mmCIF file of C-alpha atoms in Angstrom:
data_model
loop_
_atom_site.group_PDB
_atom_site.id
_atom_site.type_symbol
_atom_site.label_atom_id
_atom_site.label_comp_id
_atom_site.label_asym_id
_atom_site.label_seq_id
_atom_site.Cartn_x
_atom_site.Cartn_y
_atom_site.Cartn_z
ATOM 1 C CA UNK A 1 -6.445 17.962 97.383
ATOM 2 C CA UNK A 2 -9.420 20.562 97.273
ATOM 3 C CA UNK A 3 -6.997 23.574 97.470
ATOM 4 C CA UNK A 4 -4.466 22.021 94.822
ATOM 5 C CA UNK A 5 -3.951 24.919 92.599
ATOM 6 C CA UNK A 6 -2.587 22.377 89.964
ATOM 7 C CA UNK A 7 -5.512 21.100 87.663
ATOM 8 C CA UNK A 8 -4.876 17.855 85.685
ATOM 9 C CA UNK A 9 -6.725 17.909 82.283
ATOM 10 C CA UNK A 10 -8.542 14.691 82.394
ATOM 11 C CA UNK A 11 -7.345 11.719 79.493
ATOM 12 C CA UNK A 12 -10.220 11.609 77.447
ATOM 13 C CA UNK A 13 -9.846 7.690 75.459
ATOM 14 C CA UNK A 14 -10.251 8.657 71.408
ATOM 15 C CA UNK A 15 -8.799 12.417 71.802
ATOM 16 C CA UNK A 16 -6.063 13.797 69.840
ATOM 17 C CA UNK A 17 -4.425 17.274 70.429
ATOM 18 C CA UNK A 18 -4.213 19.094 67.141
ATOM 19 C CA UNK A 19 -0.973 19.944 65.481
ATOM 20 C CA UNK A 20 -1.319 24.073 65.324
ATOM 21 C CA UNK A 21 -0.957 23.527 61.805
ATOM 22 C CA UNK A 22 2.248 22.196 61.719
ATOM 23 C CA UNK A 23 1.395 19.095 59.587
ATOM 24 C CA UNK A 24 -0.163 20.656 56.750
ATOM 25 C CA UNK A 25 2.230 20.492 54.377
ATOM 26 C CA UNK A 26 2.491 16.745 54.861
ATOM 27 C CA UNK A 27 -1.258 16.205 54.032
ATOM 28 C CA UNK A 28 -0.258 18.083 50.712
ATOM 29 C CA UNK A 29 1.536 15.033 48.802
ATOM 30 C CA UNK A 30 4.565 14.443 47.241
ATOM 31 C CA UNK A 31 3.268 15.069 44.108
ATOM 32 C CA UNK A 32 3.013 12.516 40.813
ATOM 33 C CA UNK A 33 5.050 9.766 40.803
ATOM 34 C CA UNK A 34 7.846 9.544 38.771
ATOM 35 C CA UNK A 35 8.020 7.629 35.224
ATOM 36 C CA UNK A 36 9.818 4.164 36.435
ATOM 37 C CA UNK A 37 12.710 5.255 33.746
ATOM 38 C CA UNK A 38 12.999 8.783 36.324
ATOM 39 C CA UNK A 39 13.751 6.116 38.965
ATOM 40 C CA UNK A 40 17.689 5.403 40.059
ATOM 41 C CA UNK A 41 16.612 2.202 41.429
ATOM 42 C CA UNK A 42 13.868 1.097 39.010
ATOM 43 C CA UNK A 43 14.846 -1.867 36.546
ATOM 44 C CA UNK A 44 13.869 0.643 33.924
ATOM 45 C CA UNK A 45 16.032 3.600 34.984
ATOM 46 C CA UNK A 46 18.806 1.105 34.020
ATOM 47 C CA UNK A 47 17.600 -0.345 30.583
ATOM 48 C CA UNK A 48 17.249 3.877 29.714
ATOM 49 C CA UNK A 49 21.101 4.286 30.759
ATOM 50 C CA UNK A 50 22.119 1.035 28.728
ATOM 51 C CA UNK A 51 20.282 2.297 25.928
ATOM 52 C CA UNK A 52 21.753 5.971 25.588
ATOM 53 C CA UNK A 53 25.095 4.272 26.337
ATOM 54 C CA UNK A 54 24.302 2.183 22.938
ATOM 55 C CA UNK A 55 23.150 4.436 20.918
ATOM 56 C CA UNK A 56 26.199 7.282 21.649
ATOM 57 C CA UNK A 57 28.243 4.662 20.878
ATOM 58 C CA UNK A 58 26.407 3.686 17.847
ATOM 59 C CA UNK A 59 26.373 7.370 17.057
ATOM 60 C CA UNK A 60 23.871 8.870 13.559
ATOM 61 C CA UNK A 61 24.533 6.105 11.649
ATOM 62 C CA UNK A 62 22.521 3.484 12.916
ATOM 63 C CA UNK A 63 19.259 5.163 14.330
ATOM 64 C CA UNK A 64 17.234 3.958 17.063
ATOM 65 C CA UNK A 65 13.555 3.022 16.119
ATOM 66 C CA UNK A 66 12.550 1.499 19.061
ATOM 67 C CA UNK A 67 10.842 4.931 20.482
ATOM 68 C CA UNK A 68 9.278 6.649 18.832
ATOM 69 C CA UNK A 69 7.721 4.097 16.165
ATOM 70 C CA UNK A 70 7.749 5.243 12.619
ATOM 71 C CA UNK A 71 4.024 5.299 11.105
ATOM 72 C CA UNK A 72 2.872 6.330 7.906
ATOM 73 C CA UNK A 73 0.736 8.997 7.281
ATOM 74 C CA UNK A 74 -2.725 8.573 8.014
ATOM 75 C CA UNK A 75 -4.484 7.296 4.542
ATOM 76 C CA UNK A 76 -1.353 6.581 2.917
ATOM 77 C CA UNK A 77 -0.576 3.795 0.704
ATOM 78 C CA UNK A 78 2.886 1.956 0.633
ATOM 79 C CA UNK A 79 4.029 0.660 -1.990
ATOM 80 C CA UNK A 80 6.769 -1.946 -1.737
ATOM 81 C CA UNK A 81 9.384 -3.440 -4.298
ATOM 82 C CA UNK A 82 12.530 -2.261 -5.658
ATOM 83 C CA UNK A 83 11.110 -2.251 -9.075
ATOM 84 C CA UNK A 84 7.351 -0.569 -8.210
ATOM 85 C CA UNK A 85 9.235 1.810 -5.601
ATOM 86 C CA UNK A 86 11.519 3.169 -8.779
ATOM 87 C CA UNK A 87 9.144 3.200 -11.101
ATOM 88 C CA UNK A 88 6.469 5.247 -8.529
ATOM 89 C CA UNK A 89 9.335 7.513 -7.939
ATOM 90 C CA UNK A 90 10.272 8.256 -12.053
ATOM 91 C CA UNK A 91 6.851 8.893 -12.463
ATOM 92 C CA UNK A 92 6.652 11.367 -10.144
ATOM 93 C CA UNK A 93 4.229 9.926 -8.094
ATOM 94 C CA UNK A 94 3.457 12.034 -4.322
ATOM 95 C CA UNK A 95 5.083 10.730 -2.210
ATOM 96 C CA UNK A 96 5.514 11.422 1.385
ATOM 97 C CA UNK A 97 8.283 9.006 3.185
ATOM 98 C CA UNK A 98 10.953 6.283 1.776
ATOM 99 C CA UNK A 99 11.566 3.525 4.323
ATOM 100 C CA UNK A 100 14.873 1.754 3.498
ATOM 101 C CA UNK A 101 15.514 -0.835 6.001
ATOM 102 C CA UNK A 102 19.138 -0.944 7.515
ATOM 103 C CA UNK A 103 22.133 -2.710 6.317
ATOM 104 C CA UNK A 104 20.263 -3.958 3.223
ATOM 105 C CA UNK A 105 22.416 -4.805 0.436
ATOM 106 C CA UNK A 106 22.620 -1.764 -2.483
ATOM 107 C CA UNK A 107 22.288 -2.098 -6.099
ATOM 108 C CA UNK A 108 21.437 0.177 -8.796
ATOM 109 C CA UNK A 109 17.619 0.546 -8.351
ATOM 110 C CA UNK A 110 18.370 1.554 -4.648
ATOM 111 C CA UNK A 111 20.640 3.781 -5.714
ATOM 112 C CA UNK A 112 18.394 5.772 -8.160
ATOM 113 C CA UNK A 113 15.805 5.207 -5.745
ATOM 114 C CA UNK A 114 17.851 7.527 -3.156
ATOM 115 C CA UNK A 115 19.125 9.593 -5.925
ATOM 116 C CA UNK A 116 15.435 10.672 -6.701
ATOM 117 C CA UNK A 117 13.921 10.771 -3.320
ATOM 118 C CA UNK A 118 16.938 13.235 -2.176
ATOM 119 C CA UNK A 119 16.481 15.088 -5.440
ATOM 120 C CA UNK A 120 12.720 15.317 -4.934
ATOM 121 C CA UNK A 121 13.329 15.620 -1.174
ATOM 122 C CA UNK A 122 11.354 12.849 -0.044
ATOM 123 C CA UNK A 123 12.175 12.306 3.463
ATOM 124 C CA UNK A 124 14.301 9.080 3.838
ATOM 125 C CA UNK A 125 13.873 7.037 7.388
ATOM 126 C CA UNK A 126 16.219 3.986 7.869
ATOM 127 C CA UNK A 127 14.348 1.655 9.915
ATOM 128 C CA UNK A 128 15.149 -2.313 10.973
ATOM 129 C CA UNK A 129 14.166 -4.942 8.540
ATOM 130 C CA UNK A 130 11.181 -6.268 11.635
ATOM 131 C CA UNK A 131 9.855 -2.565 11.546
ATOM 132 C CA UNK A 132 9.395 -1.968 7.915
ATOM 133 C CA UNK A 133 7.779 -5.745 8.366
ATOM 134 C CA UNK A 134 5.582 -4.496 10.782
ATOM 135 C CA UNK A 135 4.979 -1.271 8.371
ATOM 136 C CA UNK A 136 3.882 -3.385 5.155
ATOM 137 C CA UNK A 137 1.684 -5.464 7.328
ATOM 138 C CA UNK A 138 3.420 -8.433 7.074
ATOM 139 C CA UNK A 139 4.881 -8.298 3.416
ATOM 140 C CA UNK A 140 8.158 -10.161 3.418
ATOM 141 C CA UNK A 141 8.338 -9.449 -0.211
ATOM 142 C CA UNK A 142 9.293 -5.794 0.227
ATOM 143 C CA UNK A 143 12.456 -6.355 -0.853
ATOM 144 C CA UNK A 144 13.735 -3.714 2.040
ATOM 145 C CA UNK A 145 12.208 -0.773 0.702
ATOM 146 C CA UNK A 146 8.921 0.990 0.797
ATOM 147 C CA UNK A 147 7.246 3.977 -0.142
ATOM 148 C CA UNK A 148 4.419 6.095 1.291
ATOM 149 C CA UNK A 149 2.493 7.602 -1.499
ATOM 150 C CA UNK A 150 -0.701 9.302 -1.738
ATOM 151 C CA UNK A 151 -4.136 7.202 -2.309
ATOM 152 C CA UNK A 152 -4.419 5.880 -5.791
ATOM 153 C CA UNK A 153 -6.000 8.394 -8.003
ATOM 154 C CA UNK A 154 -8.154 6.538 -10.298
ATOM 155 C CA UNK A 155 -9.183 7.867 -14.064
ATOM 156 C CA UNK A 156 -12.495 8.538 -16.004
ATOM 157 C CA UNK A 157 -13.162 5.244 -18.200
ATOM 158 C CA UNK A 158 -14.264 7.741 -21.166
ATOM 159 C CA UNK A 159 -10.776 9.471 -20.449
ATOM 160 C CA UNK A 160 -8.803 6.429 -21.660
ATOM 161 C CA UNK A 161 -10.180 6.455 -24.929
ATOM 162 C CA UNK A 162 -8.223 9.496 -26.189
ATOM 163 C CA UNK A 163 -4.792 8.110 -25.015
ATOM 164 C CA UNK A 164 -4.295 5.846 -28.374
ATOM 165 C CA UNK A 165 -5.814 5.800 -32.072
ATOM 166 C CA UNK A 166 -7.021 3.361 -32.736
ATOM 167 C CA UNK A 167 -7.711 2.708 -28.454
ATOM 168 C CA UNK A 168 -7.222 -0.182 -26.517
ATOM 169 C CA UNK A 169 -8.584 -0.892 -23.074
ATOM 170 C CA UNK A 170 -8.865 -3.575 -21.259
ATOM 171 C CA UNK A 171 -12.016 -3.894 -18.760
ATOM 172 C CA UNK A 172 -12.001 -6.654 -15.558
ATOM 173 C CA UNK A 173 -14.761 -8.363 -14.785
ATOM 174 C CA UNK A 174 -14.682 -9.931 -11.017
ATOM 175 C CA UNK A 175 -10.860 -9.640 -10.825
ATOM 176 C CA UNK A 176 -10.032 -9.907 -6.922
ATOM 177 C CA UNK A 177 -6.564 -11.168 -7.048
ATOM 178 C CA UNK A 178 -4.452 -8.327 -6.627
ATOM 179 C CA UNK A 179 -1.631 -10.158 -8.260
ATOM 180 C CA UNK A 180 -3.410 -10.641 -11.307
ATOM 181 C CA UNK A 181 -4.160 -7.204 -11.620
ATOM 182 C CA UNK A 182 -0.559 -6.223 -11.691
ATOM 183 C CA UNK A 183 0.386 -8.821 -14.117
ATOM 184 C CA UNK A 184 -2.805 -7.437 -16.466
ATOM 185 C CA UNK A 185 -1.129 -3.535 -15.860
ATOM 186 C CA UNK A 186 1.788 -4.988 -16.897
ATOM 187 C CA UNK A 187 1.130 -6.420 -20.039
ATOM 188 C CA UNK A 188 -1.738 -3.774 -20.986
ATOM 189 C CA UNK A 189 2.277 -1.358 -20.976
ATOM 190 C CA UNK A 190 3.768 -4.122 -22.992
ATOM 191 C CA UNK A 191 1.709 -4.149 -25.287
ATOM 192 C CA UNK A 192 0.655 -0.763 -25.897
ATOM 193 C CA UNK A 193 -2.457 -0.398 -24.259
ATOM 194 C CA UNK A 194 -3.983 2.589 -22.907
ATOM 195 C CA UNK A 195 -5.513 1.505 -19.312
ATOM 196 C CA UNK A 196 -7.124 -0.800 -17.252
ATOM 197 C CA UNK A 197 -11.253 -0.256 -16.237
ATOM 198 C CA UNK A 198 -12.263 -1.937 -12.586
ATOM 199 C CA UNK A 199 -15.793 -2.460 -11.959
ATOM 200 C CA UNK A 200 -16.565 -0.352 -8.454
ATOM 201 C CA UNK A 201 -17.668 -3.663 -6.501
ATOM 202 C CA UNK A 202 -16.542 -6.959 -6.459
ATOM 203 C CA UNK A 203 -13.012 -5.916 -7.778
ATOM 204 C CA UNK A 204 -9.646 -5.973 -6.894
ATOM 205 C CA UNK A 205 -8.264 -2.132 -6.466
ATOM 206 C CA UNK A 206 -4.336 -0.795 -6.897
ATOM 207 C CA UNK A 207 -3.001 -2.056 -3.910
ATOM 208 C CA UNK A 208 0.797 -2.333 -2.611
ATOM 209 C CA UNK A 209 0.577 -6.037 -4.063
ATOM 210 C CA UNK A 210 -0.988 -4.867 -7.103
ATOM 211 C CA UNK A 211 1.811 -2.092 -7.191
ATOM 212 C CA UNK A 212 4.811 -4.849 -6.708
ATOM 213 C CA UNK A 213 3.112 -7.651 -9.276
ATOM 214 C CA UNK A 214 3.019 -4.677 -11.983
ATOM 215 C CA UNK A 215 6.345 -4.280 -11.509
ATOM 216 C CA UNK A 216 5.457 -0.085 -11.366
ATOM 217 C CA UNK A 217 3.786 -0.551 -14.329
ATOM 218 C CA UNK A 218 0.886 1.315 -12.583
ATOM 219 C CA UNK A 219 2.866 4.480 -12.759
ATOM 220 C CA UNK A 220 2.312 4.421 -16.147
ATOM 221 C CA UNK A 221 -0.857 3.123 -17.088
ATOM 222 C CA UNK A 222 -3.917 4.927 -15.742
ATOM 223 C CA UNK A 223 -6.228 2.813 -13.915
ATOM 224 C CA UNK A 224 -10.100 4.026 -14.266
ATOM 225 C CA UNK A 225 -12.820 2.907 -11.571
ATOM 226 C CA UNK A 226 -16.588 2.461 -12.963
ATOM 227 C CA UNK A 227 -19.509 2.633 -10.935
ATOM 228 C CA UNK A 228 -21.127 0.293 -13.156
ATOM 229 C CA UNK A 229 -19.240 -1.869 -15.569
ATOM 230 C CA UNK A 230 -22.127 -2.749 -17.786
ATOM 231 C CA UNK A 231 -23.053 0.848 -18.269
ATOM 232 C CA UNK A 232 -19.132 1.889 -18.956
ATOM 233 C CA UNK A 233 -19.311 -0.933 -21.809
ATOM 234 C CA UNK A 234 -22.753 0.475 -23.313
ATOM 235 C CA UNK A 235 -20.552 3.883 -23.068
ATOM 236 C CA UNK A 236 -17.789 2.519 -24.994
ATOM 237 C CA UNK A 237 -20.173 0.808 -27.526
ATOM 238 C CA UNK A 238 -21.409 4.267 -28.478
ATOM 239 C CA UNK A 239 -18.452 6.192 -28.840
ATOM 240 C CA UNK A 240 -17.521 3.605 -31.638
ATOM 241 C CA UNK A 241 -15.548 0.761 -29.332
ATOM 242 C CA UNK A 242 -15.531 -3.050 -30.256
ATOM 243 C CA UNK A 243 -16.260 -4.606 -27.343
ATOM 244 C CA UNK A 244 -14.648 -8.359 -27.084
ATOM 245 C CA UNK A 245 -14.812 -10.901 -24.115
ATOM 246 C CA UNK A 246 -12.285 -13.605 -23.294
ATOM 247 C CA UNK A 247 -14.253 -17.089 -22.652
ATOM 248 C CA UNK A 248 -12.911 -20.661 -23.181
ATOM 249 C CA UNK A 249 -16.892 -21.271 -25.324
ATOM 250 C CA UNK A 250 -16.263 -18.301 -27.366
ATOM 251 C CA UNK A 251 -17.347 -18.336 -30.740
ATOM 252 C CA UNK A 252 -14.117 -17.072 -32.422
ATOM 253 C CA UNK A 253 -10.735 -18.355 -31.567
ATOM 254 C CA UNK A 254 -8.194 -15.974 -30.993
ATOM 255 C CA UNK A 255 -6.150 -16.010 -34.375
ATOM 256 C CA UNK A 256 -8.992 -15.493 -36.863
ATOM 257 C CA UNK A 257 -9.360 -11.607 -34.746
ATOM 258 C CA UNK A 258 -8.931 -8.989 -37.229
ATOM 259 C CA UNK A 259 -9.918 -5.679 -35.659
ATOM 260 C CA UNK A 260 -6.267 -4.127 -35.365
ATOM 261 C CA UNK A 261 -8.076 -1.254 -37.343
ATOM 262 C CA UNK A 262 -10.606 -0.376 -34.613
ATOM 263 C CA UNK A 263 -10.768 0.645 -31.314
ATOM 264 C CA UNK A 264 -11.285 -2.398 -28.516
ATOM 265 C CA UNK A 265 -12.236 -3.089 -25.276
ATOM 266 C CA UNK A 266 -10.998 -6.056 -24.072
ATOM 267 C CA UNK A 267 -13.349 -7.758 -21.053
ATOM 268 C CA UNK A 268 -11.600 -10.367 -18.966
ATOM 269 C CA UNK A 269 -13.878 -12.394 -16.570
ATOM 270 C CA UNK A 270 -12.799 -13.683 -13.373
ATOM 271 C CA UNK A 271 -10.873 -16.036 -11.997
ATOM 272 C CA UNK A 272 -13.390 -18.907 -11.162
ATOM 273 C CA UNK A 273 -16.489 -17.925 -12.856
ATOM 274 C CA UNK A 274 -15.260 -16.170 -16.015
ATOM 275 C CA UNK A 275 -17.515 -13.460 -17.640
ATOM 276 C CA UNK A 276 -20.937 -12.489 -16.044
ATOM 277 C CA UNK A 277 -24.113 -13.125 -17.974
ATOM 278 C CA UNK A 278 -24.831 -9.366 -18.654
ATOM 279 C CA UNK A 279 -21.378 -8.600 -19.699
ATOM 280 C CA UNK A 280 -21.359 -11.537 -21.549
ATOM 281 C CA UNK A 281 -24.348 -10.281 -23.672
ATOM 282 C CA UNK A 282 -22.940 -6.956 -24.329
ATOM 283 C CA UNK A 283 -19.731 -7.670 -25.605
ATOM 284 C CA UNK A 284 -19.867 -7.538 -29.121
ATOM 285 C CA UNK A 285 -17.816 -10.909 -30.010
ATOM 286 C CA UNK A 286 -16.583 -13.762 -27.380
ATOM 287 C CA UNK A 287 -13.173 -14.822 -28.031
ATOM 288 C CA UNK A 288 -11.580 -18.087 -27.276
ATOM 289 C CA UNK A 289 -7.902 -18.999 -26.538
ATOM 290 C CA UNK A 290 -7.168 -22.576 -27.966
ATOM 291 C CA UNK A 291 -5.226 -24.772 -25.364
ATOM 292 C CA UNK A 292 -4.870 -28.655 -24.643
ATOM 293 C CA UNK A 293 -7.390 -30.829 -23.417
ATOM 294 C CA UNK A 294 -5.199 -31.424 -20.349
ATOM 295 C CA UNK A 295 -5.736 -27.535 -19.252
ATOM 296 C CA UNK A 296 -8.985 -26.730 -18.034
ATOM 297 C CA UNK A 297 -8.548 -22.891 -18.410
ATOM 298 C CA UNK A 298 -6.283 -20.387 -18.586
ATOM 299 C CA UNK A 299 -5.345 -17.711 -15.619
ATOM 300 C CA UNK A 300 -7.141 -13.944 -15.937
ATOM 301 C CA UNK A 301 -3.885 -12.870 -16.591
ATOM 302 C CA UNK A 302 -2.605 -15.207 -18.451
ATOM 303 C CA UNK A 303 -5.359 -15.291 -21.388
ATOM 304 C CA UNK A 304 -5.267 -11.449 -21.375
ATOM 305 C CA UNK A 305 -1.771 -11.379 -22.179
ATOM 306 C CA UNK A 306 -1.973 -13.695 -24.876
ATOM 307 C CA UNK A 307 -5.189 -11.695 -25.903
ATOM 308 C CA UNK A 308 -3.189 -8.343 -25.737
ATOM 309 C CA UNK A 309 -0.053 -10.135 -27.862
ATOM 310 C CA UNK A 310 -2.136 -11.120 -30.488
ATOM 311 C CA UNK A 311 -3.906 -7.800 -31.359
ATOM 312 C CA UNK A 312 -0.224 -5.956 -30.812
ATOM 313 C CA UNK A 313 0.987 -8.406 -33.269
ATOM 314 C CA UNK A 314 -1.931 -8.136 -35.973
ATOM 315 C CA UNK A 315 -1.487 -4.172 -35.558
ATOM 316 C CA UNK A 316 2.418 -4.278 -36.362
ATOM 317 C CA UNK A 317 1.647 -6.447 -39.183
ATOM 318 C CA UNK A 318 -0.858 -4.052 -40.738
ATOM 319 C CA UNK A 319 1.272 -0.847 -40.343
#
């Protein structure tokens, strides 16, 4: 009706009457969400409570290493091995972490080795035996224990001339096998040598195997790097060395050496290929190690022990 005082507002289709503010704080969030452990009814949330429940039960003695990880230092090296760990340790080598893995069995080597490292305090991390797996990379020869030492500090070659009188070195030529490298440090201490040269390429360097195949023996013997073998023999050759190369064609067999009396270098060649042509022609004599016809050759290590024997031996006899 025209004189209707009541007005109707008219129902405009797609209009929507504001809230006076009274929704704001709902356009604000909740917030993050919640880690799925923070969640009562999350899977997670329950695997967390199962876990504590575990490990109060467990209580100090058997740590969890699920989370965190342990890691090594960033650039460490870890050497692995009953023997090389104890041997690293006696010689005071740095070291920054022991990894024991847990419920290994104990003998006397572990038992110095914990002896020392508390002495020393080394920190001491009991980890499970697929950790300290994952740790070494793989190496299931760890024996349960590793240690995280510093990088390998290599020598001077001229420095390992002033070790022994008369001096005896023994230079690689192409070594790559890590395991022969040990083996080499380990007769080089036998025998009384004074320290192993590596050429800078194409070489085998100390690594954890090398460590473990030495038996420690690196931790005693000083292991020099040269930027150029050939030049590092022409060194030697001045200062008054003998230089002598192991070859199966060498001109000399082994017995018939008599140079206890002078300093020697002692060149092994590879593996496959033996001696290379230049530091073939610089070594002063080539050497030969008589074996049977049914042997083709004899291992890098192998012939340089022999090698090493026989000038110990003609060295004891002359004394």
């Amino acid at each position: 009706m025209a004189g209707d005082a009541r007005r109707r507002t008219p129902n405009l289709k797609g209009t929507k009457v504001g809230s006076g503010g009274r929704g704001r704080k709902a356009l604000e969030g909740k917030g993050p969400t919640p880690k799925a452990e923070d969640r009562v009814y999350h899977q997670a949330h329950k695997r967390k409570q199962a876990a504590e429940r575990l490990a109060a039960k467990r209580g100090a003695t058997q740590p969890r290493t699920s989370s965190p990880r342990p890691k090594k230092a960033t650039g460490d090296e870890l050497v692995t091995g009953r023997n090389a760990v104890l041997e690293a340790l006696r010689a005071r080598i740095p070291a920054t972490t022991l990894y024991v893995a847990a419920r290994m069995e104990m003998d006397d080597r572990v038992r110095e080795v914990l002896s020392i490292a508390n002495h020393r305090d080394v920190p001491v991390l009991e980890v499970m035996r697929p950790e300290l797996d994952r740790l070494t990379g793989g190496d299931l020869l760890h024996q349960g224990i590793a240690l995280a030492v510093k990088p390998y500090e290599y020598a001077h070659p001229m420095d390992l001339l002033h070790r022994g009188t008369p001096a005896l070195v023994v230079a690689l030529d192409g070594v790559t096998d890590p395991r022969n490298l040990g083996a080499i440090i380990r007769s080089v201490a036998a025998f009384g040598g004074d320290g192993v040269v590596l050429p800078q390429r194409r070489s085998v360097g100390v690594t954890p195997a090398a460590w473990r195949a030495s038996a420690g023996a690196i931790a005693r013997v000083p292991v020099a790097m040269a930027s150029n073998l050939a030049q590092t023999i022409t060194a030697y050759k001045k200062a008054g060395v003998f230089v002598i190369g192991l070859d199966g064609g060498g001109d000399v067999a082994l017995p018939a050496l008599e140079l206890s009396d002078r300093p020697l270098l002692v060149v092994a060649g590879s593996e496959g290929q033996g001696l290379s042509r230049l530091v073939g022609e610089l070594c002063d004599q080539i050497v030969s190690i008589p074996i049977g016809s049914a042997t083709e050759s004899l291992n890098a290590s192998v012939a340089t022990s022999i090698a090493l024997y026989a000038i110990a031996t003609t060295r004891a006899a002359a004394e």
